[in-house]
Amino acid sequence: MLRDHASLERDTTPDVERLSISAVRHVAVLAAALIVWAWSLSRVDENMLGGLGLVGVLPLTAFLAIVTLVVGFVLAVDRDRSGRIPGLYVASLAVAIHGMPALAYEHLRFAWAWKHVGIVDFIQRTGGVDPAIETLPVYHNWPGFFGVNAWITTSSQLDSALSYAAWAPVVFNLLFLVALYVLMKTLGSDQRLVWTALLIFVLANWVGQDYFAPQAIALFFYFAVLAMLLRWFTVGSDAGADPETTPGTLPHLVLVGTVTIALGAMAMSHQLTPVMTLVALGALLLFKVIDVRWPLYTLFFFTAAWMIGPAWEFVVEHFDTVVRDIGGFQANLDAGISDLDGVSRAQAAISFAARAITAGIIALAALGWIGRRGRRVPTGIAVVLAVAPIVLILLSSYGDEVVFRAYLFALPFLAWLAASVWFPEDDAPASPASLIALGIVAVTMAGAGLLATFGADELHVFSDSEVMVAEYVYANGVPGSLLVDLSRDYPGQFNHYENFTYLTVDRAGEEVQSTLLADPAGVLARWLENPSYSGGYVLITETMRSSVMRLGTLPAGSADAIESALRASPDFVVAVESGDSVAFELRGRP
């Protein structure tokens, strides 16, 4: 018997009201957690950073805010099958975790981010790039990211990309979530599984490749291309189901054009990501997941055309390095997972946290795969894309970074398999015990992720005095100057960086270091007096001191010994000094 409309309305109204009340409560909790989070970060004293970086100075309330967001997600994920409330929690966690540096620190985090700002500055000033430049040539040969940011900075009438670069991790992680949401939906329709996988991705993304860098935008293109291909170009997809899948229609042409633009932008922005994308596309074709070959051919054409065109001289000059490292699996693996003997307890804890997250994700992914395999639920696509990055370890010339980068490319698919531990089948209700286990795992992962991500910030965050000294050096250094620094851990090369030749002491050979430390003032005077240089500075900053001491790249006490020798030498004078940072120049030399 059919019930009348009024009866149906009476039956469904309580459920709608309960859902609305629950949603309002979750939004209120979420907003309160973010307010407490922002207030907590305003109380951080970055001058107190120590061995545990930001984690060591965060107020307890900041940790409680993160835990609240994680627990809120766990409470909502099985009840809100629409995914809206869990999605808000995941997006808020992405902002809360990756927005910490922008609120806690006065200046841009990571020395390499400052160098990337310097490339943007170069393009703004000169109107182009110099592929033959001696310093940082790789960025001039793959300038896509920097060219776009030069346009953004100039069109916005900003003086420098420093104005917004600190917020890049937040922007990139939100972009990742958009692309990965579409991608995850192609792997399974259960919103609980999708958002749990995205939660794990956010918590386990500790590698630090989401800052103001070409890798970050290239990674977004990688996720976006895979998402579009798996959504609209899979084998067996119904050409009449969506206009996007029907060749010749405007939506299909727009989709093809979007994929092509993304592949082209990737090829001109980064060296490694196109290689990974070619491997992934080849794997999807090999296992008959997608039914189109043109993306593979298009990317190969773009990559080859760029390498034999604009980047040809760079490729020829560095080809021997690439060939030498092919097949260097064990060397790359050993370099990426270094020995912990002889490091401080703080460093050991940070390294252990990173290893624990990585091992934990892989173990959970294996369990998720076993569970879905036993239920005969498909997992093939996720497994293929999770395993494909191993090829990078075999072929890449990136050395110690390659293991971490391979993990990053595999992470979304490992996270999806790991989330399958809790949601192995669509619509099957989760037990209270399994949700409690999810909460424990997620909170633990959040804590370890914070430590792995921000534990080394003592070496990546710079004080006002350090920035001021660096600004003076780069503003006053005449073209052709020599800049001697103890390490690269300082805010360098962000302005007129091409004016200098760089000599970094802790990257010099042991013989050079021994000679320098035996007579710091004499050796440095000879270097700066070299007629090949028009002038120069010796730069010693507080972060350099921490770096060479913490990493052991120079003998203990080296920084103080060099500084004392220069202060006592009649050949040197202090050019600028602020706090524990100082720049020396030769007395009387213009």
Tab-separated table of N, CA and C in Angstrom, residues 98-246:
chain	number	residue	atom	x	y	z
A	98	HIS	N	48.880	23.196	7.768
A	98	HIS	CA	49.816	23.805	6.827
A	98	HIS	C	49.794	25.329	6.863
A	99	GLY	N	48.840	25.903	7.608
A	99	GLY	CA	48.834	27.347	7.796
A	99	GLY	C	49.583	27.803	9.032
A	100	MET	N	50.098	26.847	9.815
A	100	MET	CA	50.813	27.213	11.045
A	100	MET	C	51.990	28.154	10.792
A	101	PRO	N	52.880	27.853	9.852
A	101	PRO	CA	54.035	28.740	9.662
A	101	PRO	C	53.644	30.165	9.288
A	102	ALA	N	52.596	30.320	8.483
A	102	ALA	CA	52.202	31.661	8.041
A	102	ALA	C	51.740	32.525	9.205
A	103	LEU	N	51.123	31.921	10.222
A	103	LEU	CA	50.654	32.685	11.376
A	103	LEU	C	51.693	32.753	12.487
A	104	ALA	N	52.503	31.712	12.622
A	104	ALA	CA	53.435	31.652	13.751
A	104	ALA	C	54.729	32.407	13.494
A	105	TYR	N	55.138	32.510	12.233
A	105	TYR	CA	56.447	33.065	11.918
A	105	TYR	C	56.318	34.406	11.210
A	106	GLU	N	57.257	35.276	11.497
A	106	GLU	CA	57.275	36.603	10.882
A	106	GLU	C	57.704	36.539	9.418
A	107	HIS	N	58.607	35.601	9.115
A	107	HIS	CA	59.184	35.553	7.783
A	107	HIS	C	58.964	34.191	7.130
A	108	LEU	N	59.197	34.160	5.826
A	108	LEU	CA	58.989	32.960	5.020
A	108	LEU	C	59.858	31.809	5.515
A	109	ARG	N	59.251	30.639	5.623
A	109	ARG	CA	59.931	29.428	6.067
A	109	ARG	C	60.638	28.761	4.894
A	110	PHE	N	61.761	28.132	5.148
A	110	PHE	CA	62.581	27.389	4.196
A	110	PHE	C	63.492	28.311	3.388
A	111	ALA	N	64.794	28.022	3.452
A	111	ALA	CA	65.769	28.783	2.676
A	111	ALA	C	65.508	28.649	1.182
A	112	TRP	N	65.060	27.471	0.739
A	112	TRP	CA	64.824	27.287	-0.688
A	112	TRP	C	63.646	28.108	-1.175
A	113	ALA	N	62.675	28.361	-0.310
A	113	ALA	CA	61.563	29.223	-0.711
A	113	ALA	C	62.055	30.635	-1.002
A	114	TRP	N	63.034	31.119	-0.228
A	114	TRP	CA	63.608	32.433	-0.490
A	114	TRP	C	64.318	32.442	-1.843
A	115	LYS	N	64.991	31.364	-2.164
A	115	LYS	CA	65.665	31.277	-3.471
A	115	LYS	C	64.648	31.293	-4.605
A	116	HIS	N	63.509	30.639	-4.411
A	116	HIS	CA	62.478	30.657	-5.434
A	116	HIS	C	61.908	32.064	-5.618
A	117	VAL	N	61.779	32.791	-4.521
A	117	VAL	CA	61.381	34.199	-4.621
A	117	VAL	C	62.412	34.974	-5.436
A	118	GLY	N	63.683	34.608	-5.288
A	118	GLY	CA	64.745	35.271	-6.038
A	118	GLY	C	64.637	35.062	-7.531
A	119	ILE	N	64.186	33.887	-7.972
A	119	ILE	CA	63.997	33.647	-9.401
A	119	ILE	C	62.852	34.505	-9.922
A	120	VAL	N	61.776	34.599	-9.130
A	120	VAL	CA	60.658	35.470	-9.515
A	120	VAL	C	61.143	36.914	-9.613
A	121	ASP	N	61.945	37.335	-8.654
A	121	ASP	CA	62.512	38.692	-8.670
A	121	ASP	C	63.347	38.912	-9.937
A	122	PHE	N	64.150	37.926	-10.314
A	122	PHE	CA	64.984	38.032	-11.520
A	122	PHE	C	64.110	38.260	-12.756
A	123	ILE	N	63.038	37.485	-12.884
A	123	ILE	CA	62.161	37.611	-14.051
A	123	ILE	C	61.461	38.964	-14.052
A	124	GLN	N	61.041	39.427	-12.872
A	124	GLN	CA	60.397	40.736	-12.792
A	124	GLN	C	61.332	41.852	-13.252
A	125	ARG	N	62.592	41.765	-12.847
A	125	ARG	CA	63.541	42.843	-13.154
A	125	ARG	C	64.028	42.796	-14.596
A	126	THR	N	64.242	41.589	-15.121
A	126	THR	CA	64.863	41.454	-16.440
A	126	THR	C	63.867	41.137	-17.544
A	127	GLY	N	62.665	40.705	-17.172
A	127	GLY	CA	61.670	40.363	-18.173
A	127	GLY	C	61.829	38.978	-18.766
A	128	GLY	N	62.727	38.165	-18.235
A	128	GLY	CA	62.925	36.820	-18.760
A	128	GLY	C	63.862	36.020	-17.903
A	129	VAL	N	64.334	34.900	-18.421
A	129	VAL	CA	65.251	34.029	-17.696
A	129	VAL	C	66.572	33.961	-18.448
A	130	ASP	N	67.580	33.379	-17.786
A	130	ASP	CA	68.902	33.211	-18.381
A	130	ASP	C	69.294	31.742	-18.254
A	131	PRO	N	68.979	30.903	-19.238
A	131	PRO	CA	69.265	29.468	-19.141
A	131	PRO	C	70.740	29.138	-18.928
A	132	ALA	N	71.641	30.053	-19.284
A	132	ALA	CA	73.075	29.789	-19.147
A	132	ALA	C	73.643	30.325	-17.842
A	133	ILE	N	72.814	30.836	-16.961
A	133	ILE	CA	73.292	31.401	-15.705
A	133	ILE	C	73.989	30.329	-14.873
A	134	GLU	N	74.989	30.715	-14.098
A	134	GLU	CA	75.774	29.730	-13.350
A	134	GLU	C	75.105	29.311	-12.052
A	135	THR	N	74.376	30.207	-11.422
A	135	THR	CA	73.760	29.916	-10.132
A	135	THR	C	72.276	29.610	-10.302
A	136	LEU	N	71.836	28.488	-9.764
A	136	LEU	CA	70.452	28.028	-9.860
A	136	LEU	C	69.970	27.935	-11.316
A	137	PRO	N	70.751	27.317	-12.195
A	137	PRO	CA	70.361	27.292	-13.609
A	137	PRO	C	69.135	26.432	-13.887
A	138	VAL	N	68.875	25.420	-13.052
A	138	VAL	CA	67.772	24.517	-13.336
A	138	VAL	C	66.450	25.267	-13.357
A	139	TYR	N	66.312	26.285	-12.504
A	139	TYR	CA	65.058	27.031	-12.461
A	139	TYR	C	64.875	27.900	-13.698
A	140	HIS	N	65.961	28.355	-14.278
A	140	HIS	CA	65.872	29.146	-15.505
A	140	HIS	C	65.568	28.259	-16.707
A	141	ASN	N	65.837	26.979	-16.592
A	141	ASN	CA	65.558	26.053	-17.687
A	141	ASN	C	64.197	25.396	-17.570
A	142	TRP	N	63.581	25.434	-16.395
A	142	TRP	CA	62.195	24.978	-16.194
A	142	TRP	C	61.452	26.094	-15.453
A	143	PRO	N	61.139	27.202	-16.142
A	143	PRO	CA	60.702	28.417	-15.444
A	143	PRO	C	59.197	28.611	-15.326
A	144	GLY	N	58.386	27.614	-15.681
A	144	GLY	CA	56.944	27.824	-15.724
A	144	GLY	C	56.372	28.392	-14.444
A	145	PHE	N	56.688	27.771	-13.328
A	145	PHE	CA	56.172	28.218	-12.028
A	145	PHE	C	56.591	29.651	-11.734
A	146	PHE	N	57.833	29.958	-12.014
A	146	PHE	CA	58.366	31.275	-11.685
A	146	PHE	C	57.807	32.355	-12.609
A	147	GLY	N	57.608	32.017	-13.873
A	147	GLY	CA	57.032	32.982	-14.793
A	147	GLY	C	55.620	33.371	-14.398
A	148	VAL	N	54.814	32.393	-14.008
A	148	VAL	CA	53.445	32.682	-13.575
A	148	VAL	C	53.451	33.556	-12.331
A	149	ASN	N	54.331	33.262	-11.391
A	149	ASN	CA	54.374	34.065	-10.168
A	149	ASN	C	54.934	35.464	-10.419
A	150	ALA	N	55.820	35.607	-11.391
A	150	ALA	CA	56.281	36.949	-11.762
A	150	ALA	C	55.112	37.762	-12.316
A	151	TRP	N	54.274	37.116	-13.119
A	151	TRP	CA	53.092	37.799	-13.643
A	151	TRP	C	52.121	38.167	-12.518
A	152	ILE	N	51.891	37.221	-11.595
A	152	ILE	CA	50.989	37.497	-10.467
A	152	ILE	C	51.513	38.673	-9.635
A	153	THR	N	52.790	38.636	-9.340
A	153	THR	CA	53.371	39.675	-8.503
A	153	THR	C	53.322	41.040	-9.177
A	154	THR	N	53.672	41.071	-10.457
A	154	THR	CA	53.686	42.341	-11.183
A	154	THR	C	52.278	42.878	-11.402
A	155	SER	N	51.358	42.022	-11.830
A	155	SER	CA	49.997	42.469	-12.101
A	155	SER	C	49.278	42.890	-10.825
A	156	SER	N	49.698	42.339	-9.687
A	156	SER	CA	49.103	42.727	-8.403
A	156	SER	C	49.798	43.934	-7.787
A	157	GLN	N	50.811	44.439	-8.499
A	157	GLN	CA	51.576	45.607	-8.044
A	157	GLN	C	52.226	45.359	-6.677
A	158	LEU	N	52.721	44.126	-6.501
A	158	LEU	CA	53.444	43.775	-5.285
A	158	LEU	C	54.941	43.918	-5.540
A	159	ASP	N	55.683	44.260	-4.512
A	159	ASP	CA	57.122	44.423	-4.664
A	159	ASP	C	57.832	43.092	-4.834
A	160	SER	N	57.313	42.055	-4.190
A	160	SER	CA	58.002	40.772	-4.189
A	160	SER	C	57.006	39.657	-3.917
A	161	ALA	N	57.350	38.458	-4.367
A	161	ALA	CA	56.531	37.287	-4.054
A	161	ALA	C	56.559	36.958	-2.573
A	162	LEU	N	57.478	37.578	-1.822
A	162	LEU	CA	57.483	37.402	-0.365
A	162	LEU	C	56.160	37.833	0.251
A	163	SER	N	55.401	38.665	-0.453
A	163	SER	CA	54.137	39.173	0.069
A	163	SER	C	53.121	38.063	0.301
A	164	TYR	N	53.228	36.978	-0.449
A	164	TYR	CA	52.212	35.928	-0.336
A	164	TYR	C	52.790	34.513	-0.268
A	165	ALA	N	54.090	34.356	-0.448
A	165	ALA	CA	54.676	33.013	-0.550
A	165	ALA	C	54.457	32.168	0.701
A	166	ALA	N	54.338	32.793	1.864
A	166	ALA	CA	54.168	32.027	3.102
A	166	ALA	C	52.866	31.239	3.117
A	167	TRP	N	51.866	31.687	2.341
A	167	TRP	CA	50.572	31.000	2.324
A	167	TRP	C	50.491	29.923	1.255
A	168	ALA	N	51.573	29.718	0.520
A	168	ALA	CA	51.563	28.710	-0.542
A	168	ALA	C	51.183	27.318	-0.035
A	169	PRO	N	51.695	26.838	1.120
A	169	PRO	CA	51.304	25.490	1.564
A	169	PRO	C	49.803	25.321	1.752
A	170	VAL	N	49.133	26.347	2.249
A	170	VAL	CA	47.678	26.260	2.425
A	170	VAL	C	46.989	26.160	1.078
A	171	VAL	N	47.375	27.045	0.152
A	171	VAL	CA	46.762	27.046	-1.179
A	171	VAL	C	46.989	25.713	-1.877
A	172	PHE	N	48.218	25.220	-1.849
A	172	PHE	CA	48.515	23.975	-2.557
A	172	PHE	C	47.786	22.789	-1.936
A	173	ASN	N	47.731	22.721	-0.624
A	173	ASN	CA	47.050	21.581	0.001
A	173	ASN	C	45.555	21.590	-0.265
A	174	LEU	N	44.949	22.765	-0.337
A	174	LEU	CA	43.533	22.828	-0.707
A	174	LEU	C	43.342	22.424	-2.169
A	175	LEU	N	44.255	22.821	-3.043
A	175	LEU	CA	44.191	22.373	-4.432
A	175	LEU	C	44.353	20.860	-4.530
A	176	PHE	N	45.276	20.315	-3.734
A	176	PHE	CA	45.444	18.862	-3.710
A	176	PHE	C	44.128	18.173	-3.353
A	177	LEU	N	43.437	18.706	-2.344
A	177	LEU	CA	42.197	18.085	-1.886
A	177	LEU	C	41.129	18.105	-2.979
A	178	VAL	N	41.051	19.204	-3.723
A	178	VAL	CA	40.067	19.286	-4.804
A	178	VAL	C	40.335	18.206	-5.852
A	179	ALA	N	41.589	18.132	-6.315
A	179	ALA	CA	41.935	17.139	-7.334
A	179	ALA	C	41.774	15.719	-6.801
A	180	LEU	N	42.233	15.499	-5.565
A	180	LEU	CA	42.181	14.146	-5.014
A	180	LEU	C	40.761	13.704	-4.686
A	181	TYR	N	39.886	14.656	-4.382
A	181	TYR	CA	38.489	14.260	-4.154
A	181	TYR	C	37.906	13.635	-5.418
A	182	VAL	N	38.122	14.287	-6.562
A	182	VAL	CA	37.646	13.728	-7.829
A	182	VAL	C	38.304	12.380	-8.089
A	183	LEU	N	39.607	12.304	-7.829
A	183	LEU	CA	40.341	11.064	-8.067
A	183	LEU	C	39.832	9.940	-7.171
A	184	MET	N	39.660	10.241	-5.868
A	184	MET	CA	39.202	9.215	-4.923
A	184	MET	C	37.808	8.703	-5.278
A	185	LYS	N	36.969	9.587	-5.804
A	185	LYS	CA	35.619	9.166	-6.181
A	185	LYS	C	35.644	8.149	-7.318
A	186	THR	N	36.710	8.169	-8.114
A	186	THR	CA	36.820	7.161	-9.179
A	186	THR	C	37.229	5.811	-8.636
A	187	LEU	N	37.841	5.801	-7.441
A	187	LEU	CA	38.280	4.544	-6.837
A	187	LEU	C	37.176	3.883	-6.025
A	188	GLY	N	36.236	4.679	-5.527
A	188	GLY	CA	35.139	4.149	-4.730
A	188	GLY	C	34.136	5.245	-4.449
A	189	SER	N	32.866	4.910	-4.404
A	189	SER	CA	31.813	5.921	-4.270
A	189	SER	C	31.473	6.245	-2.819
A	190	ASP	N	31.943	5.434	-1.877
A	190	ASP	CA	31.616	5.642	-0.466
A	190	ASP	C	32.289	6.919	0.036
A	191	GLN	N	31.473	7.915	0.404
A	191	GLN	CA	32.018	9.188	0.879
A	191	GLN	C	32.855	9.019	2.141
A	192	ARG	N	32.511	8.046	2.956
A	192	ARG	CA	33.297	7.808	4.178
A	192	ARG	C	34.718	7.396	3.835
A	193	LEU	N	34.834	6.504	2.852
A	193	LEU	CA	36.152	6.043	2.412
A	193	LEU	C	36.933	7.189	1.777
A	194	VAL	N	36.262	7.970	0.945
A	194	VAL	CA	36.928	9.077	0.254
A	194	VAL	C	37.495	10.071	1.252
A	195	TRP	N	36.681	10.513	2.197
A	195	TRP	CA	37.142	11.559	3.116
A	195	TRP	C	38.106	11.031	4.163
A	196	THR	N	37.981	9.779	4.522
A	196	THR	CA	38.964	9.195	5.437
A	196	THR	C	40.317	9.099	4.751
A	197	ALA	N	40.321	8.738	3.482
A	197	ALA	CA	41.568	8.705	2.722
A	197	ALA	C	42.185	10.100	2.641
A	198	LEU	N	41.358	11.113	2.415
A	198	LEU	CA	41.872	12.481	2.340
A	198	LEU	C	42.361	12.965	3.700
A	199	LEU	N	41.693	12.542	4.765
A	199	LEU	CA	42.181	12.871	6.111
A	199	LEU	C	43.573	12.297	6.323
A	200	ILE	N	43.753	11.030	5.965
A	200	ILE	CA	45.056	10.394	6.136
A	200	ILE	C	46.103	11.093	5.281
A	201	PHE	N	45.729	11.485	4.063
A	201	PHE	CA	46.672	12.210	3.207
A	201	PHE	C	47.132	13.503	3.871
A	202	VAL	N	46.203	14.271	4.408
A	202	VAL	CA	46.552	15.541	5.053
A	202	VAL	C	47.466	15.312	6.261
A	203	LEU	N	47.147	14.312	7.086
A	203	LEU	CA	47.923	14.072	8.298
A	203	LEU	C	49.294	13.480	8.006
A	204	ALA	N	49.399	12.733	6.906
A	204	ALA	CA	50.649	12.018	6.611
A	204	ALA	C	51.525	12.734	5.593
A	205	ASN	N	51.111	13.900	5.132
A	205	ASN	CA	51.880	14.636	4.132
A	205	ASN	C	52.959	15.466	4.830
A	206	TRP	N	54.004	14.797	5.282
A	206	TRP	CA	55.057	15.434	6.066
A	206	TRP	C	56.294	15.783	5.234
A	207	VAL	N	56.330	15.432	3.954
A	207	VAL	CA	57.554	15.504	3.162
A	207	VAL	C	58.020	16.943	2.951
A	208	GLY	N	57.113	17.915	2.988
A	208	GLY	CA	57.516	19.304	2.860
A	208	GLY	C	57.753	19.750	1.437
A	209	GLN	N	56.990	19.192	0.485
A	209	GLN	CA	57.104	19.605	-0.908
A	209	GLN	C	55.878	20.402	-1.343
A	210	ASP	N	55.225	21.047	-0.391
A	210	ASP	CA	54.033	21.830	-0.693
A	210	ASP	C	54.262	23.316	-0.434
A	211	TYR	N	55.526	23.724	-0.327
A	211	TYR	CA	55.804	25.137	-0.085
A	211	TYR	C	55.895	25.868	-1.422
A	212	PHE	N	56.414	27.092	-1.426
A	212	PHE	CA	56.479	27.930	-2.625
A	212	PHE	C	57.544	27.362	-3.553
A	213	ALA	N	57.151	26.361	-4.347
A	213	ALA	CA	58.124	25.623	-5.145
A	213	ALA	C	57.460	25.001	-6.365
A	214	PRO	N	58.221	24.782	-7.446
A	214	PRO	CA	57.661	24.155	-8.656
A	214	PRO	C	57.100	22.759	-8.403
A	215	GLN	N	57.728	22.007	-7.483
A	215	GLN	CA	57.242	20.653	-7.193
A	215	GLN	C	55.783	20.666	-6.772
A	216	ALA	N	55.382	21.678	-6.003
A	216	ALA	CA	54.021	21.710	-5.475
A	216	ALA	C	52.988	21.859	-6.584
A	217	ILE	N	53.203	22.809	-7.494
A	217	ILE	CA	52.220	22.994	-8.567
A	217	ILE	C	52.263	21.818	-9.537
A	218	ALA	N	53.453	21.252	-9.758
A	218	ALA	CA	53.550	20.084	-10.634
A	218	ALA	C	52.823	18.891	-10.015
A	219	LEU	N	52.909	18.747	-8.696
A	219	LEU	CA	52.198	17.667	-8.020
A	219	LEU	C	50.697	17.836	-8.169
A	220	PHE	N	50.211	19.068	-8.081
A	220	PHE	CA	48.779	19.307	-8.314
A	220	PHE	C	48.386	18.898	-9.726
A	221	PHE	N	49.206	19.262	-10.712
A	221	PHE	CA	48.911	18.848	-12.093
A	221	PHE	C	48.874	17.327	-12.207
A	222	TYR	N	49.778	16.651	-11.521
A	222	TYR	CA	49.818	15.183	-11.538
A	222	TYR	C	48.500	14.611	-11.016
A	223	PHE	N	48.071	15.094	-9.860
A	223	PHE	CA	46.813	14.608	-9.289
A	223	PHE	C	45.631	14.958	-10.190
A	224	ALA	N	45.624	16.176	-10.736
A	224	ALA	CA	44.497	16.626	-11.555
A	224	ALA	C	44.401	15.819	-12.844
A	225	VAL	N	45.534	15.556	-13.490
A	225	VAL	CA	45.520	14.770	-14.732
A	225	VAL	C	45.011	13.355	-14.464
A	226	LEU	N	45.508	12.724	-13.412
A	226	LEU	CA	45.032	11.375	-13.088
A	226	LEU	C	43.545	11.387	-12.768
A	227	ALA	N	43.092	12.413	-12.057
A	227	ALA	CA	41.673	12.497	-11.706
A	227	ALA	C	40.808	12.603	-12.953
A	228	MET	N	41.189	13.451	-13.899
A	228	MET	CA	40.389	13.620	-15.110
A	228	MET	C	40.405	12.373	-15.973
A	229	LEU	N	41.558	11.745	-16.092
A	229	LEU	CA	41.633	10.543	-16.921
A	229	LEU	C	40.850	9.386	-16.306
A	230	LEU	N	40.954	9.217	-15.000
A	230	LEU	CA	40.235	8.114	-14.353
A	230	LEU	C	38.733	8.393	-14.279
A	231	ARG	N	38.357	9.663	-14.283
A	231	ARG	CA	36.923	9.986	-14.231
A	231	ARG	C	36.245	9.844	-15.596
A	232	TRP	N	36.951	10.224	-16.676
A	232	TRP	CA	36.279	10.310	-17.966
A	232	TRP	C	36.895	9.468	-19.084
A	233	PHE	N	38.009	8.798	-18.830
A	233	PHE	CA	38.670	8.073	-19.919
A	233	PHE	C	39.020	6.636	-19.544
A	234	THR	N	38.269	6.023	-18.664
A	234	THR	CA	38.552	4.651	-18.270
A	234	THR	C	37.983	3.667	-19.276
A	235	VAL	N	38.589	2.493	-19.306
A	235	VAL	CA	38.120	1.431	-20.196
A	235	VAL	C	36.698	1.036	-19.809
A	236	GLY	N	35.826	0.952	-20.808
A	236	GLY	CA	34.456	0.537	-20.551
A	236	GLY	C	33.524	1.653	-20.161
A	237	SER	N	34.015	2.904	-20.100
A	237	SER	CA	33.130	4.014	-19.753
A	237	SER	C	32.124	4.232	-20.869
A	238	ASP	N	30.922	4.585	-20.501
A	238	ASP	CA	29.823	4.743	-21.458
A	238	ASP	C	29.930	6.106	-22.130
A	239	ALA	N	30.203	6.103	-23.434
A	239	ALA	CA	30.395	7.354	-24.166
A	239	ALA	C	29.151	8.221	-24.150
A	240	GLY	N	27.995	7.638	-23.952
A	240	GLY	CA	26.776	8.441	-23.959
A	240	GLY	C	26.337	8.885	-22.585
A	241	ALA	N	27.007	8.429	-21.548
A	241	ALA	CA	26.567	8.744	-20.194
A	241	ALA	C	26.818	10.205	-19.849
A	242	ASP	N	27.940	10.737	-20.247
A	242	ASP	CA	28.297	12.126	-19.969
A	242	ASP	C	28.761	12.782	-21.257
A	243	PRO	N	28.434	14.067	-21.435
A	243	PRO	CA	28.956	14.767	-22.618
A	243	PRO	C	30.480	14.779	-22.663
A	244	GLU	N	31.108	14.761	-21.468
A	244	GLU	CA	32.570	14.801	-21.427
A	244	GLU	C	33.210	13.573	-22.055
A	245	THR	N	32.479	12.456	-22.074
A	245	THR	CA	33.050	11.211	-22.604
A	245	THR	C	32.699	10.987	-24.070
A	246	THR	N	31.941	11.886	-24.651
A	246	THR	CA	31.532	11.744	-26.043
A	246	THR	C	32.452	12.565	-26.939
